[in-house]
PDB file of C-alpha atoms in Angstrom:
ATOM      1  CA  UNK A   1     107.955 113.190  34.553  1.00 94.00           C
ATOM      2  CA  UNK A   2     105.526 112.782  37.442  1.00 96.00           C
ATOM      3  CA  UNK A   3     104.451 115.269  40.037  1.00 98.00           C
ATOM      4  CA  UNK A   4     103.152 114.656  42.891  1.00 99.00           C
ATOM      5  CA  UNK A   5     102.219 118.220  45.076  1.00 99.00           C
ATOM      6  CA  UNK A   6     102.928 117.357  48.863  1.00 99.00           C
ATOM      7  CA  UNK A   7     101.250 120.807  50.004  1.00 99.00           C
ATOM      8  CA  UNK A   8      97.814 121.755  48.621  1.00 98.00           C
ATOM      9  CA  UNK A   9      94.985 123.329  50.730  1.00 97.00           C
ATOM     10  CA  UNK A  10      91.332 123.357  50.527  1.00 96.00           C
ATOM     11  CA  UNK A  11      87.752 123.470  52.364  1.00 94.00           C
ATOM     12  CA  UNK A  12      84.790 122.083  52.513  1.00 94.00           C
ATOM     13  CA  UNK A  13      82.117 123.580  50.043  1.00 92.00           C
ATOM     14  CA  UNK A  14      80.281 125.387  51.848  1.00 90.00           C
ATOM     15  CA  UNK A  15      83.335 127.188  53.682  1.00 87.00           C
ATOM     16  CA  UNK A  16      85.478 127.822  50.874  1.00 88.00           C
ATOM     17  CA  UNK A  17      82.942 130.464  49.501  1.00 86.00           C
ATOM     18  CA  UNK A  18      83.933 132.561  52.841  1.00 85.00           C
ATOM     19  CA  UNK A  19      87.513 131.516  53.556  1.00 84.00           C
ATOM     20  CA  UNK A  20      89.203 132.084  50.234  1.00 83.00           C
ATOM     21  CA  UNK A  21      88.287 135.765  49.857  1.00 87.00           C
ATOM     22  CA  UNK A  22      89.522 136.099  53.456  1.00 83.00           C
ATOM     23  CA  UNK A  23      92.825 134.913  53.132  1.00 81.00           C
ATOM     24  CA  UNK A  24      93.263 136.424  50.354  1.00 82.00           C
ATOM     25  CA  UNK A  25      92.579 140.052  51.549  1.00 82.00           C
ATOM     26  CA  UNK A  26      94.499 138.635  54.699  1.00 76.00           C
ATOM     27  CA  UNK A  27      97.632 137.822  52.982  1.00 76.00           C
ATOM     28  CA  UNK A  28      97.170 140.142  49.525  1.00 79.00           C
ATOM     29  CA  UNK A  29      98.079 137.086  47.726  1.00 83.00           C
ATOM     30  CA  UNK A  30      96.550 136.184  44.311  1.00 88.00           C
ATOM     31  CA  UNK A  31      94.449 132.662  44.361  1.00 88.00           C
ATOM     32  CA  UNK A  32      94.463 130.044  41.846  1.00 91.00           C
ATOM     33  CA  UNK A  33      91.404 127.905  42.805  1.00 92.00           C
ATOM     34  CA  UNK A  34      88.030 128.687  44.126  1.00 93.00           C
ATOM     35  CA  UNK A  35      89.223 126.348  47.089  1.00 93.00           C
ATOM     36  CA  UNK A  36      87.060 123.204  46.636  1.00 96.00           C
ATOM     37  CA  UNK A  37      88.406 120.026  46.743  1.00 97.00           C
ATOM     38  CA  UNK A  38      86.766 119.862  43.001  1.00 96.00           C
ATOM     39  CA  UNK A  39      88.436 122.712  41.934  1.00 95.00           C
ATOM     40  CA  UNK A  40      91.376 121.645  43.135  1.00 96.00           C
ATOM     41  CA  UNK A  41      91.256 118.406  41.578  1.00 96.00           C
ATOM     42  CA  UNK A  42      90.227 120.543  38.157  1.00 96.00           C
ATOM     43  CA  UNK A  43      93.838 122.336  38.322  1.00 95.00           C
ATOM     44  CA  UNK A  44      95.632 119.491  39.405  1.00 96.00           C
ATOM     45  CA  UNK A  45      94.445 117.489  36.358  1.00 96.00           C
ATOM     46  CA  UNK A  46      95.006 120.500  33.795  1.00 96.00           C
ATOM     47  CA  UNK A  47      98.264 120.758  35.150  1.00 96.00           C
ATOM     48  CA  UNK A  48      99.012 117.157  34.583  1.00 96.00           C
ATOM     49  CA  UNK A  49      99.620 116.707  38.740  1.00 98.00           C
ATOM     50  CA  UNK A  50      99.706 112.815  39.327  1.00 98.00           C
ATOM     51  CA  UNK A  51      98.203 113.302  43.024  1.00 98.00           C
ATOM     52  CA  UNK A  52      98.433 115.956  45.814  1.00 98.00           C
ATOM     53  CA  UNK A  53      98.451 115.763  50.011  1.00 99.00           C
ATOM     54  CA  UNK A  54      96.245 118.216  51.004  1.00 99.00           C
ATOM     55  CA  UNK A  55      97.014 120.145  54.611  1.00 99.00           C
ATOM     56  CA  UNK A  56      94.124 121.125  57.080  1.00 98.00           C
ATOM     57  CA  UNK A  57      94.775 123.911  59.716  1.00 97.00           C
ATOM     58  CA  UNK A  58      92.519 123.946  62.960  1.00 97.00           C
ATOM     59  CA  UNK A  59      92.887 127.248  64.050  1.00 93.00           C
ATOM     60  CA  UNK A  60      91.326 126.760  67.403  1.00 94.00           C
ATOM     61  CA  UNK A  61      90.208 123.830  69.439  1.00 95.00           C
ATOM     62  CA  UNK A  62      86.291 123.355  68.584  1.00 93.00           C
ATOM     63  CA  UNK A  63      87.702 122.796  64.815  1.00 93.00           C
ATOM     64  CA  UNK A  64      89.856 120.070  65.730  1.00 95.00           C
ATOM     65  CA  UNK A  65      87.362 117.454  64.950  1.00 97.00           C
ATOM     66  CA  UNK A  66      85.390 118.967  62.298  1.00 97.00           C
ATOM     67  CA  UNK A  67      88.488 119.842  60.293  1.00 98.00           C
ATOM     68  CA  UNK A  68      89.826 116.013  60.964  1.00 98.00           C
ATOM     69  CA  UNK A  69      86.800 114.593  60.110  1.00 98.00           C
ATOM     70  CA  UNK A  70      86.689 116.285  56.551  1.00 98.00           C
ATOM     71  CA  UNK A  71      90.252 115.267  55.624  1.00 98.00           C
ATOM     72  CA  UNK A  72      89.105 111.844  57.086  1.00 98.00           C
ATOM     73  CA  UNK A  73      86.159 112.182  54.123  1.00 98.00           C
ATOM     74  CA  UNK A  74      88.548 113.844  51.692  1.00 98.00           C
ATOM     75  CA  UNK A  75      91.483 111.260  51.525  1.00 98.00           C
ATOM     76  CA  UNK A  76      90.462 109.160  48.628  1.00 95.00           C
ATOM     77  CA  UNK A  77      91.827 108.401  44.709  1.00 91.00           C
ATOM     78  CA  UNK A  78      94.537 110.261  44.563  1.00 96.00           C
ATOM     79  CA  UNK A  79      94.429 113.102  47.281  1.00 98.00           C
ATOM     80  CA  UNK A  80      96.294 112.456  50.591  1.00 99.00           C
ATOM     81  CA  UNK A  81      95.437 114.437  53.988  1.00 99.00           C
ATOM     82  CA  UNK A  82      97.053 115.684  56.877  1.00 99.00           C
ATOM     83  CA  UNK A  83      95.222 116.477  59.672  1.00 98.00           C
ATOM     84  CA  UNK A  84      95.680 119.319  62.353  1.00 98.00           C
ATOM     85  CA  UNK A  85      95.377 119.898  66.560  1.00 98.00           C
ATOM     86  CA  UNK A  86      95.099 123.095  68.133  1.00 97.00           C
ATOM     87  CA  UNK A  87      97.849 122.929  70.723  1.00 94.00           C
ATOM     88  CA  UNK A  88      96.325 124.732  73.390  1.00 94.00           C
ATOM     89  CA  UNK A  89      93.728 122.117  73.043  1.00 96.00           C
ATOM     90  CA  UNK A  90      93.176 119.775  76.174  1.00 96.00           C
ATOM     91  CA  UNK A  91      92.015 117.180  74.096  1.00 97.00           C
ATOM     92  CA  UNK A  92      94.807 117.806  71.605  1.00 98.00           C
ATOM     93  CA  UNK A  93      96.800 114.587  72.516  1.00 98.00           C
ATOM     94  CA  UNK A  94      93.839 111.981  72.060  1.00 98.00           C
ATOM     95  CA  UNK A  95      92.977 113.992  68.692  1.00 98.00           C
ATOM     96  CA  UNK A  96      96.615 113.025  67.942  1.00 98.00           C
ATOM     97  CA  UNK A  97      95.611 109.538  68.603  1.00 99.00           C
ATOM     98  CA  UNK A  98      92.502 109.761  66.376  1.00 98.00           C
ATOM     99  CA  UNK A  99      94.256 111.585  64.022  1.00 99.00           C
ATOM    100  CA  UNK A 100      96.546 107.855  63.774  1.00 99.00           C
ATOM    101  CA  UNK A 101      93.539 105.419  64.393  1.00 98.00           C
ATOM    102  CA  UNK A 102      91.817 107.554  61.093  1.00 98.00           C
ATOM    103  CA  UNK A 103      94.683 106.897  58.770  1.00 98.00           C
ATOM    104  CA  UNK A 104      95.510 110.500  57.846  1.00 99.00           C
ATOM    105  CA  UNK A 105      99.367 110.855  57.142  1.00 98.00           C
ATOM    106  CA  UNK A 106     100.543 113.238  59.421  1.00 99.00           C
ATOM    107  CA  UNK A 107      99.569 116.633  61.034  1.00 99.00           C
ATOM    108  CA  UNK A 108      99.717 120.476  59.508  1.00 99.00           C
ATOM    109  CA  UNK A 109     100.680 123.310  61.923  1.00 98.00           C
ATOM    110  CA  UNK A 110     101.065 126.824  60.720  1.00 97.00           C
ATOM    111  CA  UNK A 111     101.637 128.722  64.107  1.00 97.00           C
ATOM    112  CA  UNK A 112     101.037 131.882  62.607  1.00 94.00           C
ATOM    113  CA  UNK A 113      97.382 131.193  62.147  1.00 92.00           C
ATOM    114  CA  UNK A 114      97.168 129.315  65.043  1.00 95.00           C
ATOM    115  CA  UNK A 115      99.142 131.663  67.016  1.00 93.00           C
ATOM    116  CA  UNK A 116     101.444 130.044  68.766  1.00 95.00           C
ATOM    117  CA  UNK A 117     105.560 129.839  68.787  1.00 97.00           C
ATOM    118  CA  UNK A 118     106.995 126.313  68.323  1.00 98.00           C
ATOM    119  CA  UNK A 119     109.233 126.915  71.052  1.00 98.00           C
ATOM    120  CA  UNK A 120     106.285 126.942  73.886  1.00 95.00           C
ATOM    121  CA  UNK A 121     106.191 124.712  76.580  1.00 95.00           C
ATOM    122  CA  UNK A 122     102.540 123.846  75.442  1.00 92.00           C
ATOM    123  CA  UNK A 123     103.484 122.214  72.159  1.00 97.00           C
ATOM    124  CA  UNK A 124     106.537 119.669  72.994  1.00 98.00           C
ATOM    125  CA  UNK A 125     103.798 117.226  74.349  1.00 98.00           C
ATOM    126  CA  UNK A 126     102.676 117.380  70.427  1.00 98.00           C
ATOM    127  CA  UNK A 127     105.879 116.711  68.889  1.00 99.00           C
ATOM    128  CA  UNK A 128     106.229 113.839  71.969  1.00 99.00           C
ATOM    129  CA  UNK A 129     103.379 112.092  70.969  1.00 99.00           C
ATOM    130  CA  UNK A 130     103.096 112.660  66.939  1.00 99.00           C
ATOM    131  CA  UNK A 131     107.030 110.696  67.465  1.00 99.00           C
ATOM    132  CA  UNK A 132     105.747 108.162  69.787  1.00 99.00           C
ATOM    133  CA  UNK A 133     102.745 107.657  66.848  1.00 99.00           C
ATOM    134  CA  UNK A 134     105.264 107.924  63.795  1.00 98.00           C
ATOM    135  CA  UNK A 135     103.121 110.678  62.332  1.00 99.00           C
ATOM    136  CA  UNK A 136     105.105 113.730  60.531  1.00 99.00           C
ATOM    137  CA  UNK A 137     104.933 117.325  61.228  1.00 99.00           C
ATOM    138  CA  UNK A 138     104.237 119.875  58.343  1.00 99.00           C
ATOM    139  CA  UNK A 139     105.282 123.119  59.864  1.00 99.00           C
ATOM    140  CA  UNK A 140     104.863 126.306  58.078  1.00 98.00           C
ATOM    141  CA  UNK A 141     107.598 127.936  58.326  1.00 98.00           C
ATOM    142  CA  UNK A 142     109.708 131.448  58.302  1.00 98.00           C
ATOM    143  CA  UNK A 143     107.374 134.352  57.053  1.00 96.00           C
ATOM    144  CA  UNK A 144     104.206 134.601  56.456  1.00 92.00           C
ATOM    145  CA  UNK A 145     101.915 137.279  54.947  1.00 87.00           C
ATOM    146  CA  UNK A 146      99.577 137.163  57.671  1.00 83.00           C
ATOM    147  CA  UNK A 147     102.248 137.780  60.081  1.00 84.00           C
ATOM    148  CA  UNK A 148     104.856 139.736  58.498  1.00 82.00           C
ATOM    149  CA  UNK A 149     106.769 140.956  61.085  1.00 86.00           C
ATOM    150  CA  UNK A 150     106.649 138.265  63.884  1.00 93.00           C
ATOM    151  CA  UNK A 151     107.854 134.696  62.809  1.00 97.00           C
ATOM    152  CA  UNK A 152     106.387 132.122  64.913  1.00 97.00           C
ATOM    153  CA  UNK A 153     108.465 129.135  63.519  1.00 98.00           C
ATOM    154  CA  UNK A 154     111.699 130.218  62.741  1.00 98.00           C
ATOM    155  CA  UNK A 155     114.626 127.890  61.195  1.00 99.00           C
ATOM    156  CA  UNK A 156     116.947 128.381  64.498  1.00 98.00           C
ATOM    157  CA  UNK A 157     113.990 126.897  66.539  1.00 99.00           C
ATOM    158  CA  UNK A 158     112.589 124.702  64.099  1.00 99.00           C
ATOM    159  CA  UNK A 159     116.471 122.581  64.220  1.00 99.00           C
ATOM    160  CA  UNK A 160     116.471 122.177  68.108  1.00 98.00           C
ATOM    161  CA  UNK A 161     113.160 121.190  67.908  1.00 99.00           C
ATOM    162  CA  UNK A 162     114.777 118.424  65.050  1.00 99.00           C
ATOM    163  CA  UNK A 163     117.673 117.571  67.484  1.00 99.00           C
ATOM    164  CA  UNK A 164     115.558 117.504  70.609  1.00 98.00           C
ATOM    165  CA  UNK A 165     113.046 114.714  68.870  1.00 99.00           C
ATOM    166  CA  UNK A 166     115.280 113.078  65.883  1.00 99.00           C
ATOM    167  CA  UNK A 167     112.416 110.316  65.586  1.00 99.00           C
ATOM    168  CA  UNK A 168     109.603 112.976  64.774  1.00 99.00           C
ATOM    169  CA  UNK A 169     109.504 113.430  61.003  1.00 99.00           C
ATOM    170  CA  UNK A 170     109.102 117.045  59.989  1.00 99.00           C
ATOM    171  CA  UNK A 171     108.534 118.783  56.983  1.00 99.00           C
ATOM    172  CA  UNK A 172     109.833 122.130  56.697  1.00 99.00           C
ATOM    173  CA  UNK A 173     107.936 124.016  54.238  1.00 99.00           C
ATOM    174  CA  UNK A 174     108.661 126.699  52.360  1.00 99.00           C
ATOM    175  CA  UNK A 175     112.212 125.415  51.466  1.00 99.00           C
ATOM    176  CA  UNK A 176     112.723 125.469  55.621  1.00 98.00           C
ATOM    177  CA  UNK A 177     111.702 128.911  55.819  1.00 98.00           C
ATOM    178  CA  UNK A 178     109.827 131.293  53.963  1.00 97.00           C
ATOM    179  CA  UNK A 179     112.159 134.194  52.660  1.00 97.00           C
ATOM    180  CA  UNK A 180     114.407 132.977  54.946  1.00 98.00           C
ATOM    181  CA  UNK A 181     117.053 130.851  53.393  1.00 98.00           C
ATOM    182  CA  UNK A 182     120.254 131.717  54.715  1.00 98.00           C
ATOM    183  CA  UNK A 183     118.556 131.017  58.006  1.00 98.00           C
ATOM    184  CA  UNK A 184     117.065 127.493  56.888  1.00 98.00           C
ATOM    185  CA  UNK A 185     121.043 126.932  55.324  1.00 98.00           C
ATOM    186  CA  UNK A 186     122.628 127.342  58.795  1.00 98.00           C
ATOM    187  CA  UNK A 187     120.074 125.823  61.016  1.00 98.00           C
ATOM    188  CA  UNK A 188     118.218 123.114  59.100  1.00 99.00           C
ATOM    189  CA  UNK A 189     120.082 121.828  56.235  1.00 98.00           C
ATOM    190  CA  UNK A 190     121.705 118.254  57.259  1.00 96.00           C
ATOM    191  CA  UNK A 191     119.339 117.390  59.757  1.00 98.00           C
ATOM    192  CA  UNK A 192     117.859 113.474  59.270  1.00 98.00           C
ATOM    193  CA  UNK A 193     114.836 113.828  60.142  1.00 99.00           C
ATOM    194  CA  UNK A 194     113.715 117.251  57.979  1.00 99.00           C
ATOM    195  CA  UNK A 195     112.688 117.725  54.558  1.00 99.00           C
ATOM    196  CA  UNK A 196     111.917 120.459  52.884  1.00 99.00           C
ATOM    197  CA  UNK A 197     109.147 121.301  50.383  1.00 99.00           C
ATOM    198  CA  UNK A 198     109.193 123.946  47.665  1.00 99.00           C
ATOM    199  CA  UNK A 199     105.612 124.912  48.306  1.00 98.00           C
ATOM    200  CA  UNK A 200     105.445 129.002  47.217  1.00 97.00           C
ATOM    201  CA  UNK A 201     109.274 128.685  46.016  1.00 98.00           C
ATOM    202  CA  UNK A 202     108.869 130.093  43.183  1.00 97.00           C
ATOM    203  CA  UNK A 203     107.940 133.543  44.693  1.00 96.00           C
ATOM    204  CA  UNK A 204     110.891 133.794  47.100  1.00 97.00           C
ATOM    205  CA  UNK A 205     113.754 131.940  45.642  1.00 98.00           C
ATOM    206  CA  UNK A 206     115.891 132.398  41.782  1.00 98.00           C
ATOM    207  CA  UNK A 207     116.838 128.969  40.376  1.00 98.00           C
ATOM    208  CA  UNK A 208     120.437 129.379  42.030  1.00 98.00           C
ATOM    209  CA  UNK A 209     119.272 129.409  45.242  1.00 98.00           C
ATOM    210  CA  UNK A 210     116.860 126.872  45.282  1.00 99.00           C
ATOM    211  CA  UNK A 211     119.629 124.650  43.362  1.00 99.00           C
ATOM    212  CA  UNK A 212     121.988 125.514  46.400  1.00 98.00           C
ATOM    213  CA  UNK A 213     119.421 124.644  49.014  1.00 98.00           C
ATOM    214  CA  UNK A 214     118.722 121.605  47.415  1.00 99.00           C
ATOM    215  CA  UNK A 215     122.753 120.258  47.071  1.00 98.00           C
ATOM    216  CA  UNK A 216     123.533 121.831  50.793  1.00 98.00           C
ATOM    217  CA  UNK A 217     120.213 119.791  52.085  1.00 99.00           C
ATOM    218  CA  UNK A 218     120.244 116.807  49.502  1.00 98.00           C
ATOM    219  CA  UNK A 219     117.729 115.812  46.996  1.00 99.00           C
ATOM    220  CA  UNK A 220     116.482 112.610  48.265  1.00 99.00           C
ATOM    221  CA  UNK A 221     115.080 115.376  51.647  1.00 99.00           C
ATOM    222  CA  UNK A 222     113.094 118.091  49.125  1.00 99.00           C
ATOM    223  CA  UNK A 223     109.786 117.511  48.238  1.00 99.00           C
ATOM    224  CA  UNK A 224     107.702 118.755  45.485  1.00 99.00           C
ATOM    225  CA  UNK A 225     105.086 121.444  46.295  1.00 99.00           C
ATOM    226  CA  UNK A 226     102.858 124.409  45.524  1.00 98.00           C
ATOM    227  CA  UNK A 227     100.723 125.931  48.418  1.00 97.00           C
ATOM    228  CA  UNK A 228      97.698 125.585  45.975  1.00 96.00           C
ATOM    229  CA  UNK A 229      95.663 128.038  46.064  1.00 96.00           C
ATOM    230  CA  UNK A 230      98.750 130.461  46.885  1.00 95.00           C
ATOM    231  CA  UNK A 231     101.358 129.048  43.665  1.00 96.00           C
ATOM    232  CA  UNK A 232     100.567 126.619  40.820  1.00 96.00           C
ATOM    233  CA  UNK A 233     102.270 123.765  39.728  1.00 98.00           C
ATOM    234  CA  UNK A 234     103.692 125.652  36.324  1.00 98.00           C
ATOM    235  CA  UNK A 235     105.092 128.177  38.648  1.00 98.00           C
ATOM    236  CA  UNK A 236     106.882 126.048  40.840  1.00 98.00           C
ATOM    237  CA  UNK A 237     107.749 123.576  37.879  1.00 98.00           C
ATOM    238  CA  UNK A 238     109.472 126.159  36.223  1.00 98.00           C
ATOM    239  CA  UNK A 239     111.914 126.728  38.998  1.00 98.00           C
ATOM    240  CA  UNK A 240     112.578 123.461  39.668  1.00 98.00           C
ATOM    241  CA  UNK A 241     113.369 122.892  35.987  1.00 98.00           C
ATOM    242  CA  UNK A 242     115.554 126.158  35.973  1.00 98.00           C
ATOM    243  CA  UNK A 243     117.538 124.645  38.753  1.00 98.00           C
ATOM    244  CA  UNK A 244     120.528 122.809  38.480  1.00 98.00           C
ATOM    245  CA  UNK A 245     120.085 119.172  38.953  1.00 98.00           C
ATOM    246  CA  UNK A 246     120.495 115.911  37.473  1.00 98.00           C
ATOM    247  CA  UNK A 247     117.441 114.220  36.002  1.00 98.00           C
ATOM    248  CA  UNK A 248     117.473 111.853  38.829  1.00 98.00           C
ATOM    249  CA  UNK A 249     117.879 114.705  41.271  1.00 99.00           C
ATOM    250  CA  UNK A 250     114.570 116.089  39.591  1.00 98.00           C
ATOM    251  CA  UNK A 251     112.957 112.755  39.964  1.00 98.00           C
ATOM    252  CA  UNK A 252     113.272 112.468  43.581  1.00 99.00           C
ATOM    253  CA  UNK A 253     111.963 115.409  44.244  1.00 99.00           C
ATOM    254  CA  UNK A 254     108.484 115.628  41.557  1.00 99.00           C
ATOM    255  CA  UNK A 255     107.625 112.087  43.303  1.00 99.00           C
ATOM    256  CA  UNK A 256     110.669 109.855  44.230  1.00 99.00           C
ATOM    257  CA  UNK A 257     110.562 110.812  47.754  1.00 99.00           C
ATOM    258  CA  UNK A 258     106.832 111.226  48.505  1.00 99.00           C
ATOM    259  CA  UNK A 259     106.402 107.639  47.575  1.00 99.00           C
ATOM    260  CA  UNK A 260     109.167 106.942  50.164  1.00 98.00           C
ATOM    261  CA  UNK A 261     108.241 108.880  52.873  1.00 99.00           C
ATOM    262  CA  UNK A 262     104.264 108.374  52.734  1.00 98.00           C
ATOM    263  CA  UNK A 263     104.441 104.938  51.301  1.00 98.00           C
ATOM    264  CA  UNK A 264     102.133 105.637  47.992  1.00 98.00           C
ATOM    265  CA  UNK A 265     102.384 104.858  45.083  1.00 96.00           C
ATOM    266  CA  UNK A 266     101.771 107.663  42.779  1.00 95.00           C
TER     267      UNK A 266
END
């Protein structure tokens, strides 16, 4: 079987030195890479990954660029990128554009690092344009160890936001919320135009409930993921291969529908 990871994350060299340790005291999460695109790509290939999209954050507006540019210089072989805008940004619209003109395959947000709501006034010109532009949404979403107590993209708002722009493509990661699953159950599952990913699954979720979010939401909508350098593609293979699917079930989600929904081959 094939795998391709739809959610990895790293820097550029000289940055990763800095950024990993931070996060990492941030969130009091254990990391499985040094952050590198290289060792990345080192993991990925001892863990027998076919090919990985990797998600860049700009955290504020002067990284919009810079952090666009090096997924611009990063997509190549068989690593993917997603881009990012700061949505407080006033140039966050035309970055959009650039973001399309450069070829990347969609945009991250993770609003509790960027420290916003999804709900705000100031990002519905985002998800206007990014479905005007066809490009897909990765939102992080329910918890998140750097925020613990305040979710800034919860299921309940993450579905209007679905309903209120059913031509924006959005992935839900985290299995549509991050130890929140009853919530994603009730407010995302169903929706057209949302997948999930299983990105840090493996850490939240038992094999039953993963198998019950993936027959409530359908497997041709899940994606395989990791949140490398958070999870590791053993970890989260393991509970996808404790879960109770069919093999073609299984095969949708380790590639099937990546291939479909980026239009790769892997």
């Amino acid at each position: 079987m094939k795998y391709f990871d739809t959610h990895i994350h790293f820097f550029p060299d000289k940055l990763a030195g800095k950024a990993l340790p931070r996060l990492r005291e941030i969130s009091q999460c254990e990391t499985f890479s040094d952050g590198t695109r290289a060792g990345t790509l080192n993991n990925m290939e001892k863990w027998g990954c076919a090919g990985g999209m990797a998600l860049h954050i700009a955290t504020n507006a002067h990284q919009q660029t810079s952090v666009n540019d090096f997924a611009k210089e990063s997509q190549h072989d068989n690593i993917y990128c997603f881009g990012s805008v700061y949505p407080f940004a006033e140039n966050a619209l035309e970055e959009l554009r650039r973001i399309k003109d450069m070829g990347l395959y969609g945009i991250k947000l993770h609003p509790d690092y960027q420290e916003f709501f999804i709900g705000d006034d100031a990002a519905m010109p985002i998800y206007e344009e990014a479905e005007r532009l066809g490009l897909t949404i990765a939102f992080h979403t329910g918890r998140d160890p750097y925020s613990p107590h305040l979710v800034h993209c919860p299921p309940d708002v993450l579905g209007k936001i679905a309903d209120l722009f059913p031509r924006l493509t959005i992935i839900a990661a985290h299995m549509g919320g991050m130890e929140m699953p009853q919530e994603a159950a009730k407010h995302l599952v169903g929706k057209k135009n949302v997948y999930f990913d299983t990105a840090f699954a493996s850490h939240f979720l038992n094999a039953q409930e993963l198998t019950e979010l993936i027959h409530l939401h359908g497997a041709d909508k899940v994606l395989f993921a990791t949140d490398c350098p958070w999870s590791t593609l053993p970890d989260e293979k393991a509970l996808l291969d404790a879960a109770d699917l069919t093999e073609s079930e299984r095969e949708q989600i380790a590639y099937r529908n990546a291939e479909r929904l980026f239009g790769i081959t892997v």
